[in-house]
Amino acid sequence: MTLRKKLIAGNWKMNKTPSDGVALVTELVAAIGKQTEVDVVVCPPLTALESVGRALEGSILKLGAQNMHFEASGAFTGEVSAPMLRALFATHVILGHSERRALFGENDAFINQKVIAALKNQLRPILCVGETLAEREAGSTLKVVQTQLEAGLDGVGKEQAPGVIIAYEPVWAIGTGKVATSDQAQEVHAFIRGLLTKLFGEAVAQKVRILYGGSMKPANAPELLGQKDIDGGLIGGASLEARSFVDLVKAAAEAK
Ligand code: PEP
Protein backbone atom coordinates (compact mmCIF):
# COMPACT_ATOMS: atom_id res chain seq x y z
CA MET A 1 0.00 0.00 0.00
CA THR A 2 1.56 3.26 -1.04
CA LEU A 3 1.32 6.31 1.19
CA ARG A 4 1.44 8.53 -1.82
CA LYS A 5 -1.59 9.98 -3.59
CA LYS A 6 -0.98 10.41 -7.30
CA LEU A 7 -0.48 13.95 -8.56
CA ILE A 8 -0.98 15.29 -12.07
CA ALA A 9 0.44 18.76 -12.70
CA GLY A 10 -0.01 20.75 -15.90
CA ASN A 11 2.82 23.02 -17.01
CA TRP A 12 1.25 25.38 -19.53
CA LYS A 13 4.61 27.07 -20.22
CA MET A 14 4.26 30.30 -22.26
CA ASN A 15 0.79 29.47 -23.53
CA LYS A 16 -2.70 30.85 -22.96
CA THR A 17 -4.00 34.33 -22.24
CA PRO A 18 -6.06 34.81 -19.05
CA SER A 19 -9.31 34.21 -20.94
CA ASP A 20 -7.93 31.09 -22.69
CA GLY A 21 -6.77 29.85 -19.30
CA VAL A 22 -10.13 30.44 -17.66
CA ALA A 23 -11.86 28.61 -20.51
CA LEU A 24 -9.58 25.59 -20.09
CA VAL A 25 -9.82 25.48 -16.32
CA THR A 26 -13.61 25.84 -16.44
CA GLU A 27 -13.72 22.61 -18.46
CA LEU A 28 -11.31 20.94 -16.05
CA VAL A 29 -13.34 21.95 -13.01
CA ALA A 30 -16.50 20.56 -14.59
CA ALA A 31 -14.85 17.23 -15.42
CA ILE A 32 -12.47 16.58 -12.50
CA GLY A 33 -13.05 19.38 -10.01
CA LYS A 34 -14.75 17.20 -7.44
CA GLN A 35 -12.87 13.91 -7.67
CA THR A 36 -10.58 13.23 -4.73
CA GLU A 37 -8.53 10.25 -5.92
CA VAL A 38 -5.83 12.32 -7.59
CA ASP A 39 -4.25 15.65 -6.67
CA VAL A 40 -4.31 18.06 -9.61
CA VAL A 41 -2.28 21.24 -10.09
CA VAL A 42 -2.38 23.67 -13.01
CA CYS A 43 0.55 26.01 -13.64
CA PRO A 44 -0.48 28.83 -15.97
CA PRO A 45 1.80 31.67 -17.04
CA LEU A 46 1.98 34.50 -14.51
CA THR A 47 -0.42 36.76 -16.39
CA ALA A 48 -3.17 34.15 -16.06
CA LEU A 49 -2.46 33.13 -12.47
CA GLU A 50 -5.03 35.36 -10.82
CA SER A 51 -7.93 34.71 -13.18
CA VAL A 52 -7.26 30.97 -13.35
CA GLY A 53 -7.02 30.93 -9.55
CA ARG A 54 -10.49 32.46 -9.32
CA ALA A 55 -11.89 30.00 -11.86
CA LEU A 56 -10.73 27.00 -9.86
CA GLU A 57 -12.00 28.26 -6.50
CA GLY A 58 -14.16 25.69 -4.72
CA SER A 59 -12.72 22.79 -6.74
CA ILE A 60 -9.95 20.35 -5.82
CA LEU A 61 -7.66 21.88 -8.44
CA LYS A 62 -4.63 23.69 -7.07
CA LEU A 63 -2.71 26.59 -8.55
CA GLY A 64 1.01 26.55 -9.31
CA ALA A 65 3.53 28.94 -10.82
CA GLN A 66 6.25 27.98 -13.27
CA ASN A 67 9.12 29.85 -11.63
CA MET A 68 9.92 32.49 -9.00
CA HIS A 69 12.83 34.43 -7.51
CA PHE A 70 14.21 33.47 -4.10
CA GLU A 71 14.20 37.00 -2.67
CA ALA A 72 10.94 38.29 -1.18
CA SER A 73 11.16 41.71 -2.87
CA GLY A 74 13.66 44.17 -4.30
CA ALA A 75 15.42 45.29 -7.46
CA PHE A 76 14.92 42.19 -9.60
CA THR A 77 13.29 43.50 -12.77
CA GLY A 78 10.95 41.00 -14.36
CA GLU A 79 10.88 38.62 -11.40
CA VAL A 80 8.19 37.60 -8.90
CA SER A 81 8.61 36.30 -5.37
CA ALA A 82 7.13 33.54 -3.25
CA PRO A 83 5.02 35.96 -1.14
CA MET A 84 3.62 37.44 -4.38
CA LEU A 85 2.60 33.97 -5.56
CA ARG A 86 1.09 33.18 -2.18
CA ALA A 87 -0.94 36.39 -2.39
CA LEU A 88 -2.56 34.94 -5.53
CA PHE A 89 -3.26 31.69 -3.63
CA ALA A 90 -0.68 29.64 -5.50
CA THR A 91 0.27 26.53 -3.54
CA HIS A 92 2.93 25.03 -5.82
CA VAL A 93 5.84 26.27 -7.92
CA ILE A 94 7.85 24.47 -10.59
CA LEU A 95 11.57 25.04 -10.02
CA GLY A 96 14.59 24.09 -12.07
CA HIS A 97 12.67 23.08 -15.18
CA SER A 98 15.13 22.05 -17.89
CA GLU A 99 14.02 24.99 -20.04
CA ARG A 100 15.00 27.35 -17.21
CA ARG A 101 18.32 25.55 -16.86
CA ALA A 102 19.12 25.44 -20.59
CA LEU A 103 17.61 28.69 -21.88
CA PHE A 104 17.96 30.98 -18.86
CA GLY A 105 21.20 29.73 -17.35
CA GLU A 106 19.80 28.55 -14.02
CA ASN A 107 22.24 26.40 -12.07
CA ASP A 108 21.79 24.07 -9.12
CA ALA A 109 22.86 26.61 -6.48
CA PHE A 110 20.39 29.22 -7.78
CA ILE A 111 17.60 26.65 -7.96
CA ASN A 112 18.40 25.52 -4.42
CA GLN A 113 17.90 29.06 -3.10
CA LYS A 114 14.46 29.04 -4.72
CA VAL A 115 13.57 25.67 -3.18
CA ILE A 116 14.48 27.00 0.26
CA ALA A 117 12.50 30.21 -0.31
CA ALA A 118 9.45 28.31 -1.56
CA LEU A 119 9.38 26.08 1.52
CA LYS A 120 9.85 29.05 3.82
CA ASN A 121 6.74 30.57 2.25
CA GLN A 122 4.60 27.42 2.39
CA LEU A 123 4.81 26.85 -1.35
CA ARG A 124 5.40 23.29 -2.49
CA PRO A 125 8.36 23.20 -4.87
CA ILE A 126 8.17 20.83 -7.83
CA LEU A 127 11.90 20.37 -8.30
CA CYS A 128 12.76 19.18 -11.82
CA VAL A 129 15.79 17.02 -12.51
CA GLY A 130 16.85 15.08 -15.60
CA GLU A 131 19.57 14.28 -18.05
CA THR A 132 20.11 15.40 -21.64
CA LEU A 133 20.39 12.89 -24.49
CA ALA A 134 24.18 13.32 -24.58
CA GLU A 135 24.37 12.61 -20.85
CA ARG A 136 22.21 9.48 -21.19
CA GLU A 137 24.29 8.24 -24.09
CA ALA A 138 27.46 8.87 -22.08
CA GLY A 139 26.05 6.67 -19.29
CA SER A 140 25.89 9.53 -16.79
CA THR A 141 22.11 9.70 -16.21
CA LEU A 142 22.22 8.67 -12.55
CA LYS A 143 25.19 10.88 -11.77
CA VAL A 144 23.50 13.93 -13.32
CA VAL A 145 20.25 13.25 -11.48
CA GLN A 146 22.11 12.74 -8.20
CA THR A 147 24.00 16.02 -8.54
CA GLN A 148 20.85 17.99 -9.40
CA LEU A 149 18.81 16.39 -6.65
CA GLU A 150 21.37 16.71 -3.85
CA ALA A 151 22.28 20.28 -4.79
CA GLY A 152 18.64 21.26 -5.27
CA LEU A 153 17.69 19.92 -1.83
CA ASP A 154 20.73 21.24 0.03
CA GLY A 155 19.64 22.65 3.39
CA VAL A 156 16.13 21.19 3.22
CA GLY A 157 15.25 19.70 6.62
CA LYS A 158 13.77 16.29 7.22
CA GLU A 159 10.56 17.86 8.47
CA GLN A 160 10.24 19.98 5.31
CA ALA A 161 11.04 17.21 2.83
CA PRO A 162 7.54 15.69 2.57
CA GLY A 163 6.41 19.08 1.18
CA VAL A 164 8.78 18.76 -1.75
CA ILE A 165 7.72 17.16 -5.04
CA ILE A 166 10.38 15.85 -7.41
CA ALA A 167 9.83 15.68 -11.17
CA TYR A 168 12.12 13.40 -13.14
CA GLU A 169 12.11 14.84 -16.64
CA PRO A 170 14.59 13.39 -19.11
CA VAL A 171 15.36 16.43 -21.27
CA TRP A 172 15.34 14.34 -24.45
CA ALA A 173 11.70 13.37 -23.78
CA ILE A 174 10.33 16.88 -23.17
CA GLY A 175 8.14 18.11 -25.98
CA THR A 176 9.76 15.66 -28.39
CA GLY A 177 7.19 12.88 -28.43
CA LYS A 178 9.97 10.50 -27.30
CA VAL A 179 8.82 9.05 -24.01
CA ALA A 180 11.09 7.16 -21.64
CA THR A 181 10.10 3.50 -21.40
CA SER A 182 8.47 2.57 -18.13
CA ASP A 183 11.62 0.59 -17.21
CA GLN A 184 13.89 3.55 -17.94
CA ALA A 185 11.70 5.86 -15.90
CA GLN A 186 11.21 3.43 -13.00
CA GLU A 187 14.96 2.85 -12.77
CA VAL A 188 15.59 6.56 -12.24
CA HIS A 189 12.60 7.02 -9.93
CA ALA A 190 13.79 4.15 -7.72
CA PHE A 191 17.27 5.69 -7.72
CA ILE A 192 15.79 9.04 -6.64
CA ARG A 193 13.80 7.29 -3.89
CA GLY A 194 17.06 5.72 -2.70
CA LEU A 195 18.77 9.12 -2.61
CA LEU A 196 15.84 10.57 -0.66
CA THR A 197 16.15 7.67 1.79
CA LYS A 198 19.82 8.49 2.35
CA LEU A 199 19.02 12.19 2.80
CA PHE A 200 15.88 12.01 4.90
CA GLY A 201 15.34 8.42 6.02
CA GLU A 202 12.99 5.74 4.77
CA ALA A 203 9.75 7.03 6.31
CA VAL A 204 10.14 10.48 4.73
CA ALA A 205 11.35 9.12 1.37
CA GLN A 206 8.23 6.98 1.16
CA LYS A 207 6.08 10.11 1.45
CA VAL A 208 7.78 12.21 -1.25
CA ARG A 209 6.07 12.17 -4.61
CA ILE A 210 8.24 11.67 -7.68
CA LEU A 211 6.52 12.68 -10.93
CA TYR A 212 7.56 11.64 -14.41
CA GLY A 213 7.62 14.32 -17.12
CA GLY A 214 8.38 14.04 -20.81
CA SER A 215 5.77 13.50 -23.50
CA MET A 216 3.34 11.82 -21.11
CA LYS A 217 0.03 11.31 -22.93
CA PRO A 218 -3.16 9.37 -22.21
CA ALA A 219 -1.85 6.51 -24.38
CA ASN A 220 1.42 5.97 -22.52
CA ALA A 221 0.32 7.13 -19.05
CA PRO A 222 -1.20 3.87 -17.70
CA GLU A 223 2.06 1.98 -18.06
CA LEU A 224 4.21 4.77 -16.64
CA LEU A 225 1.83 5.47 -13.77
CA GLY A 226 1.66 1.77 -12.96
CA GLN A 227 5.33 1.76 -11.91
CA LYS A 228 6.05 1.46 -8.21
CA ASP A 229 7.93 4.74 -7.82
CA ILE A 230 6.09 6.88 -10.37
CA ASP A 231 3.64 8.97 -8.37
CA GLY A 232 2.18 11.10 -11.12
CA GLY A 233 3.10 13.29 -14.04
CA LEU A 234 4.31 16.76 -14.90
CA ILE A 235 2.56 17.37 -18.17
CA GLY A 236 3.46 19.94 -20.82
CA GLY A 237 1.79 19.56 -24.22
CA ALA A 238 -1.07 17.34 -23.06
CA SER A 239 -2.06 19.84 -20.34
CA LEU A 240 -3.08 22.47 -22.88
CA GLU A 241 -6.23 20.68 -23.93
CA ALA A 242 -9.00 19.65 -21.50
CA ARG A 243 -9.64 16.22 -22.95
CA SER A 244 -6.08 14.93 -22.76
CA PHE A 245 -5.47 16.42 -19.31
CA VAL A 246 -8.71 14.95 -17.94
CA ASP A 247 -7.78 11.56 -19.43
CA LEU A 248 -4.40 11.75 -17.69
CA VAL A 249 -6.09 12.42 -14.36
CA LYS A 250 -8.37 9.44 -14.99
CA ALA A 251 -5.36 7.26 -15.86
CA ALA A 252 -3.74 8.31 -12.57
CA ALA A 253 -6.94 7.44 -10.67
CA GLU A 254 -6.95 3.98 -12.22
CA ALA A 255 -3.23 3.28 -11.79
CA LYS A 256 -2.49 0.73 -9.11
C1 PEP B 1 7.41 19.65 -19.34
O1 PEP B 1 7.77 20.62 -19.97
O2 PEP B 1 7.50 19.65 -18.10
C2 PEP B 1 6.92 18.50 -20.10
C3 PEP B 1 6.90 17.33 -19.50
O3 PEP B 1 6.52 18.72 -21.39
P1 PEP B 1 5.85 17.65 -22.41
O4 PEP B 1 4.80 16.91 -21.65
O5 PEP B 1 5.29 18.49 -23.52
O6 PEP B 1 6.96 16.76 -22.85
Short mmCIF file of C-alpha atoms in Angstrom, two decimals, residues 131 133 169-180 212-217:
data_model
loop_
_atom_site.label_atom_id
_atom_site.label_comp_id
_atom_site.label_asym_id
_atom_site.label_seq_id
_atom_site.Cartn_x
_atom_site.Cartn_y
_atom_site.Cartn_z
CA GLU A 131 19.57 14.28 -18.05
CA LEU A 133 20.39 12.89 -24.49
CA GLU A 169 12.11 14.84 -16.64
CA PRO A 170 14.59 13.39 -19.11
CA VAL A 171 15.36 16.43 -21.27
CA TRP A 172 15.34 14.34 -24.45
CA ALA A 173 11.70 13.37 -23.78
CA ILE A 174 10.33 16.88 -23.17
CA GLY A 175 8.14 18.11 -25.98
CA THR A 176 9.76 15.66 -28.39
CA GLY A 177 7.19 12.88 -28.43
CA LYS A 178 9.97 10.50 -27.30
CA VAL A 179 8.82 9.05 -24.01
CA ALA A 180 11.09 7.16 -21.64
CA TYR A 212 7.56 11.64 -14.41
CA GLY A 213 7.62 14.32 -17.12
CA GLY A 214 8.38 14.04 -20.81
CA SER A 215 5.77 13.50 -23.50
CA MET A 216 3.34 11.82 -21.11
CA LYS A 217 0.03 11.31 -22.93
#
